[in-house]
CSV table of C-alpha atoms in Angstrom, one decimal:
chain,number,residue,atom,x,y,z
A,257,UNK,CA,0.0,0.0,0.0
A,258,UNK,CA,1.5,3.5,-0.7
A,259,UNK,CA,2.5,5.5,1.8
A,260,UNK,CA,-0.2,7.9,1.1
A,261,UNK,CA,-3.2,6.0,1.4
A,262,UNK,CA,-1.5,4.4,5.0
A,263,UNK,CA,-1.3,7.5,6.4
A,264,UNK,CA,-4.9,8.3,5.3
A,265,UNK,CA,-6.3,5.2,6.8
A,266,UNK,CA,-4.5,6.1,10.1
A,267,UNK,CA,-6.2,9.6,10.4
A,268,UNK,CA,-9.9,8.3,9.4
A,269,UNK,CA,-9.2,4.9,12.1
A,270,UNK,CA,-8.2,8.0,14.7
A,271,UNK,CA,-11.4,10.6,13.7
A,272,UNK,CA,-13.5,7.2,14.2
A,273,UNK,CA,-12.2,6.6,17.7
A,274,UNK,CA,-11.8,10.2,18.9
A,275,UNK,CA,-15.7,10.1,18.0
A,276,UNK,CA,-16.6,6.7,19.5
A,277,UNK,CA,-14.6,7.8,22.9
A,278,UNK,CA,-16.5,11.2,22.9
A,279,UNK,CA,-20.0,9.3,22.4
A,280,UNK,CA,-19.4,7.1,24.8
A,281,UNK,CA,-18.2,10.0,27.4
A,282,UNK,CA,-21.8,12.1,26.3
A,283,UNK,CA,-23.7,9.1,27.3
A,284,UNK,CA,-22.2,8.3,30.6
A,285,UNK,CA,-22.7,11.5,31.6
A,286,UNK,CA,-26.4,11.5,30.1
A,287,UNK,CA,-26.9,8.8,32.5
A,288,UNK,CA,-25.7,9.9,35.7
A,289,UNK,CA,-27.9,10.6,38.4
A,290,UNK,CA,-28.7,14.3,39.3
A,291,UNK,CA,-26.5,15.7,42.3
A,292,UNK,CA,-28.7,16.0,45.2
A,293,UNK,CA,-29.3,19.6,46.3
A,294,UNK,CA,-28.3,20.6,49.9
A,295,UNK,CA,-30.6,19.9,52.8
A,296,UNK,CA,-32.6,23.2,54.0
A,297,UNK,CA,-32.9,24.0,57.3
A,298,UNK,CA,-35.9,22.6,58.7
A,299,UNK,CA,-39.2,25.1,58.9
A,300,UNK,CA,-40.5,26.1,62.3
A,301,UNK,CA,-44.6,26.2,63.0
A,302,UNK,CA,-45.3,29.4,64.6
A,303,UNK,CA,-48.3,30.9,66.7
A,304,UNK,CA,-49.1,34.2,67.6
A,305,UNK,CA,-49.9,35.1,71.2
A,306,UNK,CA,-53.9,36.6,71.3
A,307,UNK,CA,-56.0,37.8,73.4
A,308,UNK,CA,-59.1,36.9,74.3
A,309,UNK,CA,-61.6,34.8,76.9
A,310,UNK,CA,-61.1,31.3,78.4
A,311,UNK,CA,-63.6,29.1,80.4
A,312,UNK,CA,-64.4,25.5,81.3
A,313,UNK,CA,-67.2,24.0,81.3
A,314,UNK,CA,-69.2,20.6,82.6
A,315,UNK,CA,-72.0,18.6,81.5
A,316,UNK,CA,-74.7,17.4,83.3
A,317,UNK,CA,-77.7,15.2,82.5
A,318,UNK,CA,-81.4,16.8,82.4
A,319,UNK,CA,-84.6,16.7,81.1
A,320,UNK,CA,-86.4,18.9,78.9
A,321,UNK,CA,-90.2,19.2,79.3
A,322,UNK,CA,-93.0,21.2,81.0
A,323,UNK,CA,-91.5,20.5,84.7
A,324,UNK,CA,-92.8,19.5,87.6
A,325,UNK,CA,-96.8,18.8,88.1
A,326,UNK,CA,-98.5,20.5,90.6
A,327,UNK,CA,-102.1,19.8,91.8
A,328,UNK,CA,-104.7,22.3,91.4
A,329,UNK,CA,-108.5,21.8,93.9
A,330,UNK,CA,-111.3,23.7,93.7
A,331,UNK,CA,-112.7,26.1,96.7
A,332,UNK,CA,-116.5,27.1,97.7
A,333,UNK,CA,-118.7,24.6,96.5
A,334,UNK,CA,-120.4,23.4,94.0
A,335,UNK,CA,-120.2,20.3,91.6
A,336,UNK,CA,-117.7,20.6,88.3
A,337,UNK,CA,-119.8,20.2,85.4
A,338,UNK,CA,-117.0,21.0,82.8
A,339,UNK,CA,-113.0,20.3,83.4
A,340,UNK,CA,-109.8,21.5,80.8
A,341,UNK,CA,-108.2,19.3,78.3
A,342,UNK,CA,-104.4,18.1,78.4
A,343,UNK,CA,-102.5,20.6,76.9
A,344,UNK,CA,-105.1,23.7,77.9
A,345,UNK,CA,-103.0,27.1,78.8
A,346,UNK,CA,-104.8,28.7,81.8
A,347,UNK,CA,-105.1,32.8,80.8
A,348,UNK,CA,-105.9,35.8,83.1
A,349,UNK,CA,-109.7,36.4,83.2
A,350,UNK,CA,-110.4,33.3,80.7
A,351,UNK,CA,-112.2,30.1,82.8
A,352,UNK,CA,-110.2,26.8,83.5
A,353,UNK,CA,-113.7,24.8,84.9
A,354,UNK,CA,-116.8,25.1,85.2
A,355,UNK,CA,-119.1,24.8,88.7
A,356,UNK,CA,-123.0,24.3,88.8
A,357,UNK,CA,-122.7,25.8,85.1
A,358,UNK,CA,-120.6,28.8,86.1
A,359,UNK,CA,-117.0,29.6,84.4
A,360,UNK,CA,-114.1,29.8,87.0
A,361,UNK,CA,-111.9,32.4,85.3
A,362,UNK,CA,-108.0,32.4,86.2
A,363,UNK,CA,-106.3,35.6,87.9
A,364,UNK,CA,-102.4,35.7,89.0
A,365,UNK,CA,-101.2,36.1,91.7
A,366,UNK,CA,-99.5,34.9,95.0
A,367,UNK,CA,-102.2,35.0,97.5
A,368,UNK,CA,-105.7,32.7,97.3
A,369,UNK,CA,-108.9,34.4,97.5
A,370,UNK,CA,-109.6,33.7,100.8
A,371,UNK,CA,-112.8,35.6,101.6
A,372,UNK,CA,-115.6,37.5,99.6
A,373,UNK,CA,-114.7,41.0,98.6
A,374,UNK,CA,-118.1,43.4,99.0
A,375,UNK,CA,-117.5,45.7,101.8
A,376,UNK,CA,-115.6,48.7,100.6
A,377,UNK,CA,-113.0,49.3,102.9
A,378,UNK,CA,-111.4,45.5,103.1
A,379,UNK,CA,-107.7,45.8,102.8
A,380,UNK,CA,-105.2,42.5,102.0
A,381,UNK,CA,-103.0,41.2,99.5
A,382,UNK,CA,-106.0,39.6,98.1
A,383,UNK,CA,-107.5,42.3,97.1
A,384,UNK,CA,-103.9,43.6,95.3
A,385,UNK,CA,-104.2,40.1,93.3
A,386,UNK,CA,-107.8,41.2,92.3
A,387,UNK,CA,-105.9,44.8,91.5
A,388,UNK,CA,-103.3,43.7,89.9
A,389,UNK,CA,-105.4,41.4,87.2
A,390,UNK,CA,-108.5,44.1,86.8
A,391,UNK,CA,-105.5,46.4,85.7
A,392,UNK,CA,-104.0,44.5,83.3
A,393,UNK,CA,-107.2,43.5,81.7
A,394,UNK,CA,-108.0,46.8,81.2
A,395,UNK,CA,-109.8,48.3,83.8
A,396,UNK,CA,-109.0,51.6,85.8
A,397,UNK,CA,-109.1,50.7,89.9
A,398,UNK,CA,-107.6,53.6,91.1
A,399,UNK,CA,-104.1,53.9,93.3
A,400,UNK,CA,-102.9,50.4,94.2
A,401,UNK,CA,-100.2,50.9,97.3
A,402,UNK,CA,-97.0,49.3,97.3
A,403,UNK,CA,-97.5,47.3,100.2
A,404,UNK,CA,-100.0,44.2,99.3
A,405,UNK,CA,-101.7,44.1,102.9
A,406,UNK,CA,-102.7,47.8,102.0
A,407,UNK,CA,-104.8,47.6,98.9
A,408,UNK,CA,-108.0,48.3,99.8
A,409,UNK,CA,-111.7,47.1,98.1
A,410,UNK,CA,-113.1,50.5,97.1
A,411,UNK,CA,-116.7,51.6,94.9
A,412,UNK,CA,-113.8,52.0,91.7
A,413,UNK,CA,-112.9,48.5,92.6
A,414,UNK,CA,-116.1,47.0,92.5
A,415,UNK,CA,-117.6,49.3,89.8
A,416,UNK,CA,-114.4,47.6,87.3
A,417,UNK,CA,-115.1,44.2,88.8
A,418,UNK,CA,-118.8,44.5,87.9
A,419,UNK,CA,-117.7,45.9,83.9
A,420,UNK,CA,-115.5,42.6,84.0
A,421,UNK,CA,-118.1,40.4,84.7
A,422,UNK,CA,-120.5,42.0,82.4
A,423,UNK,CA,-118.2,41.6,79.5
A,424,UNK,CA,-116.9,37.8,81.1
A,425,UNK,CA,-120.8,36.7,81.3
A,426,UNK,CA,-120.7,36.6,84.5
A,427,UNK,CA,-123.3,38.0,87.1
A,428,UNK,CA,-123.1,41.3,87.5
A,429,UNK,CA,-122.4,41.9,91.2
A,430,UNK,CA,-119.5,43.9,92.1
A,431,UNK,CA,-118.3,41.4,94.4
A,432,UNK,CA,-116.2,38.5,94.3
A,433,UNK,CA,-116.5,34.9,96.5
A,434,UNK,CA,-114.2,32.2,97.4
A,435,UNK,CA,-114.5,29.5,94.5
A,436,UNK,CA,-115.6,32.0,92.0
A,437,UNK,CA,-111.5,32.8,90.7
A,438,UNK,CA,-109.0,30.3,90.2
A,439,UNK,CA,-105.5,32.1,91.3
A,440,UNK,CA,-102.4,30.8,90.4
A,441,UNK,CA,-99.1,32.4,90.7
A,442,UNK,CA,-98.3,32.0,87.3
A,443,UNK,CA,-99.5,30.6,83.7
A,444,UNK,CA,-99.7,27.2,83.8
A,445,UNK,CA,-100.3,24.5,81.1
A,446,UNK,CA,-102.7,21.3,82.0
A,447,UNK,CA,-100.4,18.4,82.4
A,448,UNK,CA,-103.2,15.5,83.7
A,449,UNK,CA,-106.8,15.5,84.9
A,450,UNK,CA,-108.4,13.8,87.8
A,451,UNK,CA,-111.5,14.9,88.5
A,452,UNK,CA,-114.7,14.1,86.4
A,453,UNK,CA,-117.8,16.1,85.6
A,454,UNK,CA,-120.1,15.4,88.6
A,455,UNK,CA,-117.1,15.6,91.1
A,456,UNK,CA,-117.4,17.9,93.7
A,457,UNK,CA,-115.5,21.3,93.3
A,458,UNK,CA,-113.1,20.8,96.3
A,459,UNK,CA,-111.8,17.4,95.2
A,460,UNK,CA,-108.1,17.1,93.5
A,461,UNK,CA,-109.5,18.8,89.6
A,462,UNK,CA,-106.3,18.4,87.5
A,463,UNK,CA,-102.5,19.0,87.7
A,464,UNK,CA,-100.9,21.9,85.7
A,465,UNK,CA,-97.2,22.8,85.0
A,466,UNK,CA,-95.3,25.9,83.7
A,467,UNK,CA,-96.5,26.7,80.2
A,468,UNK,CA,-93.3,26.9,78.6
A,469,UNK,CA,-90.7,24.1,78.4
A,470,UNK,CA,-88.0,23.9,80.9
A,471,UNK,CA,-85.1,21.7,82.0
A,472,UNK,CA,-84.8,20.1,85.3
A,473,UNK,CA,-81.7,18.5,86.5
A,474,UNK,CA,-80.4,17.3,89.7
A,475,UNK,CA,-76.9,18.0,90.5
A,476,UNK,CA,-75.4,17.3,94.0
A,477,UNK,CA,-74.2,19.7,96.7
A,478,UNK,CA,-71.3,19.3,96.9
A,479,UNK,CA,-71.1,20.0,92.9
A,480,UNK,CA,-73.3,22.5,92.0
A,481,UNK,CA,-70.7,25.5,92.5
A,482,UNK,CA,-72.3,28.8,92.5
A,483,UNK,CA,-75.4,27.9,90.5
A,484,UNK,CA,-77.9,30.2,91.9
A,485,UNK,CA,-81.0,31.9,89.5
A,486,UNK,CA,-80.0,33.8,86.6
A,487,UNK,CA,-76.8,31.6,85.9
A,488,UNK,CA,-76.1,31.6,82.4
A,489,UNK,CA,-75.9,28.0,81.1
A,490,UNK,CA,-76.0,26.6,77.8
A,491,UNK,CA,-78.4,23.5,77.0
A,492,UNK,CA,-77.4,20.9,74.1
A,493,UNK,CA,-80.5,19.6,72.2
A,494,UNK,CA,-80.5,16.0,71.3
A,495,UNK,CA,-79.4,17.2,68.0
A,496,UNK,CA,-76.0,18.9,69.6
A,497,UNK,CA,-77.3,22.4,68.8
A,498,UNK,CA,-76.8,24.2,71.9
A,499,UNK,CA,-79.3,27.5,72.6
A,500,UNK,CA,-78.9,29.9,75.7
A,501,UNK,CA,-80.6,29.6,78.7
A,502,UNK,CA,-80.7,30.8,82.6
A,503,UNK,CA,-81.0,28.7,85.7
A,504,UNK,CA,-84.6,30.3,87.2
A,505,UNK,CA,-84.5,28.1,90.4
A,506,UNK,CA,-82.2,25.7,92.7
A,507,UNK,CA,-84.1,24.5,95.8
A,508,UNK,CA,-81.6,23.3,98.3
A,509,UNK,CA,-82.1,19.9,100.0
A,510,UNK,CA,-82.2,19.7,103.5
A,511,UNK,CA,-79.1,17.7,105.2
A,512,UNK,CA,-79.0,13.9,104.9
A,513,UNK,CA,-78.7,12.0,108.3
A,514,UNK,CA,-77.4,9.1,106.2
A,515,UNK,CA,-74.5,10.6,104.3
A,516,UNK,CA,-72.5,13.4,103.9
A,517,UNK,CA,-73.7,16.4,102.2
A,518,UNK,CA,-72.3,16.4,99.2
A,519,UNK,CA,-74.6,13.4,98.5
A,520,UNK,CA,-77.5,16.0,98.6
A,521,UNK,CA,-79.3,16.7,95.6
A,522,UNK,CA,-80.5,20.1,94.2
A,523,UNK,CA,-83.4,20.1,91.9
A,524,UNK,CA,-82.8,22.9,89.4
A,525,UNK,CA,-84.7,24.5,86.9
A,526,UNK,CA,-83.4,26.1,83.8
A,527,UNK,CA,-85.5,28.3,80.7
A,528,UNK,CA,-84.1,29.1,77.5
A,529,UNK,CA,-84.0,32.4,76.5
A,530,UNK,CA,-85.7,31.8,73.4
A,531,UNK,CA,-88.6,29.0,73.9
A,532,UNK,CA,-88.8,29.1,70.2
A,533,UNK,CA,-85.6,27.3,70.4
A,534,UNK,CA,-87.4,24.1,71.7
A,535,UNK,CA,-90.4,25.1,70.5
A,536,UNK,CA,-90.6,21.7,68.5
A,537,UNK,CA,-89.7,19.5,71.5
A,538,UNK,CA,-91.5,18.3,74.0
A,539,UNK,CA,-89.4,16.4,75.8
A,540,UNK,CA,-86.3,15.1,75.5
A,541,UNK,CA,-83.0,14.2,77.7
A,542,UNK,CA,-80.4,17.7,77.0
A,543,UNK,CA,-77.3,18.2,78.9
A,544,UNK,CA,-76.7,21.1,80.4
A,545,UNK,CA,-73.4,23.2,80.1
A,546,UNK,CA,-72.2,24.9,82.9
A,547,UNK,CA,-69.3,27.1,83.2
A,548,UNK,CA,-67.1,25.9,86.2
A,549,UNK,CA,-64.5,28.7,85.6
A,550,UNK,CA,-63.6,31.2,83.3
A,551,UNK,CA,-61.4,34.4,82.3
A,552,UNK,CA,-61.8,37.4,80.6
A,553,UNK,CA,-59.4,39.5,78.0
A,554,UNK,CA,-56.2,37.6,79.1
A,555,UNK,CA,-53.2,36.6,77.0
A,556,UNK,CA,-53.2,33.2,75.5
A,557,UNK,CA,-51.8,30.9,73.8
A,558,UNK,CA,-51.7,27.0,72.5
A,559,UNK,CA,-50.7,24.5,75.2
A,560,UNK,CA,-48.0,23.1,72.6
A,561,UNK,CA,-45.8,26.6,72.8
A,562,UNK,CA,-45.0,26.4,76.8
A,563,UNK,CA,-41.5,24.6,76.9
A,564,UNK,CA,-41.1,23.0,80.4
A,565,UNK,CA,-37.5,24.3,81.3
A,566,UNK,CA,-35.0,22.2,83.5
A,567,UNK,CA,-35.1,24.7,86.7
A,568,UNK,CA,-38.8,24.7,86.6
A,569,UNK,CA,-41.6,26.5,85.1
A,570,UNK,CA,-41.7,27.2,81.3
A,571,UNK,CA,-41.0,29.7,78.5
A,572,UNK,CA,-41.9,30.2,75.0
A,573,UNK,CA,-39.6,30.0,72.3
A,574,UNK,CA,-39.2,33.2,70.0
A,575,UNK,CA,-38.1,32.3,66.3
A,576,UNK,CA,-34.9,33.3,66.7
A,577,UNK,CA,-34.3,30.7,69.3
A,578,UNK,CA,-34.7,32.9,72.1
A,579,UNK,CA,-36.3,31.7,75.3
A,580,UNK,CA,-38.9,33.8,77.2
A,581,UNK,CA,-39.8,32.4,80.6
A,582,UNK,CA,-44.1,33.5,81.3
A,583,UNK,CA,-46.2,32.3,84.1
A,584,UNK,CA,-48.9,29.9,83.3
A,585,UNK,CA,-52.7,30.5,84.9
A,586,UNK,CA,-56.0,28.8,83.5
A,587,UNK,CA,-55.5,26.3,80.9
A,588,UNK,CA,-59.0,25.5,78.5
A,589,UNK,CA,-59.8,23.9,75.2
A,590,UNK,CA,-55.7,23.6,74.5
A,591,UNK,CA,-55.1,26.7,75.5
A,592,UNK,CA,-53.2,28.3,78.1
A,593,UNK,CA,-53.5,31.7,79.7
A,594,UNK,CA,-49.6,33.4,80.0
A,595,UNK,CA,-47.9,36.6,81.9
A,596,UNK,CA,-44.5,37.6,81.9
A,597,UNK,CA,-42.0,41.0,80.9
A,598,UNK,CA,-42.1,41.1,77.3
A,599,UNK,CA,-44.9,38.5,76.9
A,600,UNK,CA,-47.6,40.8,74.7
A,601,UNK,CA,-50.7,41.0,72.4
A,602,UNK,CA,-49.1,40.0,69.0
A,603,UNK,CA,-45.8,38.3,69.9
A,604,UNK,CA,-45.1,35.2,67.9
A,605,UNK,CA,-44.2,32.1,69.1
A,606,UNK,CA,-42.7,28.5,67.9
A,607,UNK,CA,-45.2,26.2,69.1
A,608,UNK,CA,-44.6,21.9,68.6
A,609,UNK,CA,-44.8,20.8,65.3
């Protein structure tokens, strides 16, 4: 072969390796695994400290319904010849019975009639009931003192209890005998009846209970706290919707010679403040929420910011690593309440991730 063509065999074997080499290079690097990028330095979870309010709370079992039944007998005599239904509300100046034919209308009030009112003159708190319910049906009866045992029966009196019964049907006499109201001392709702027409007027008639739905719980003594009327409480429906209420009454048991008194019970009695609110139950077991203990407009924040440090006590941890040591006071629904120099409204925290 000449010399020539050798040499240009030599450079096309060379060009055909430099390019085989550099292939082979391209594709090793093609299939090398991407460099992994630095680690970056772990993210902190942060909370701000807030004001605001803080309370606990306890449930306890009750019952919602109409309350407790109380029995209602007539006075005078007489023989009932018509008796409510179930379910009747009793209204001022409307009748609840019937005696020898005669309506029994309902007044309000604390005291019974106790004795008939014709003498002008007679002064008691039974004559304020008669008052009290001739006023707010309408009629004028003149000055009604403050003090019950004052009121007196006077020719106004009388003349406005003879237009009511005019316009109630009623005989027109000006005076009023025992039998011929029914006074209760507040509305009431028919809950059961007992008597039957043809019963005489002073036998057990029927039993009646508050007209509007209430709960009644017992809680003991030694638990009850400072329940006491007009405690705000909360009551949760069976449906867990919770509506507002206020405890109206706690009677207080007596002592128990068996046991200490902590094992006392207190029967109390709690209205929502909006009856429409149960309006479509009627009855039902609720429980009853009541605050144990609460705070007002006080720094707080999660449970999971306070560090427990080695001397005692604890801190929170600023983002910058910082530690600043705060007193601890009422701790509710994971969160804490927190005092300390520099601890304010605003101030952000690292809290436990």
């Amino acid at each position: 072969m000449p010399k020539s063509r050798r040499r240009t065999a030599v450079i096309a074997i060379s060009v055909l390796v430099a390019v085989a080499i550099a292939g082979a290079v391209a594709l090793i690097f093609l299939n090398r695994p991407p460099v992994a990028a630095p680690p970056s330095a772990p993210s902190v979870k942060t909370a701000t400290v807030r004001k605001g309010d803080l309370s606990n709370t306890r449930s306890i079992p009750g019952t919602l319904g109409f309350g407790a039944q109380r029995p209602i007998k007539g006075t005078g005599a007489g023989t009932i010849t018509k008796l409510p239904a179930i379910g009747d509300v009793a209204k001022m100046g409307k009748p609840l019975y019937w005696v020898d034919d005669r309506p029994v209308p309902v007044f309000f009030g604390a005291t019974p009639l106790f004795r008939k009112l014709e003498a002008p003159g007679t002064k008691g708190s039974d004559v304020a009931v008669v008052m009290d319910n001739l006023a707010q049906l309408g009629y004028q009866v003149g000055r009604r003192p403050n003090d019950d045992t004052k009121a007196e029966f006077t020719t106004t009196v009388s003349d406005a209890l003879k237009r009511w019964q005019k316009k109630s049907g009623l005989a027109e006499t000006g005076t009023l005998d025992v039998g011929q109201i029914l006074v209760l001392d507040a509305p009431a709702r028919v809950a059961s009846v007992q008597a039957q027409p043809g019963s005489t007027v002073t036998e057990a008639l029927f039993t009646v209970t508050p007209e509007a739905r209430v709960v009644t719980l017992s809680v003991g003594v030694g638990d009850a706290g400072a329940l006491k009327a007009g405690t705000p409480v909360a009551v949760a429906r069976p449906d867990a919707k919770e509506v507002p209420a206020k405890v109206t009454t706690v009677s207080h048991a007596a002592p128990s010679e068996n046991g200490p008194s902590n094992q006392q019970k207190l029967d109390v009695v709690v209205v929502p403040d909006n009856p429409a609110d149960v309006a479509d139950l009627d009855s039902a077991p609720v429980q009853v929420k009541i605050i144990t203990e609460s705070r007002t407009g006080v720094l707080v924040v999660p449970v999971e910011a306070l560090i427990a440090l080695r001397e005692g006590g604890y801190a929170l941890q600023l983002p910058s690593g910082q530690l600043q040591a705060v007193q601890t006071g009422m701790y509710a629904q994971n969160k804490v309440e927190v005092t300390g120099a520099g601890v304010t409204e605003g101030l952000e925290v690292v809290i436990a991730s």
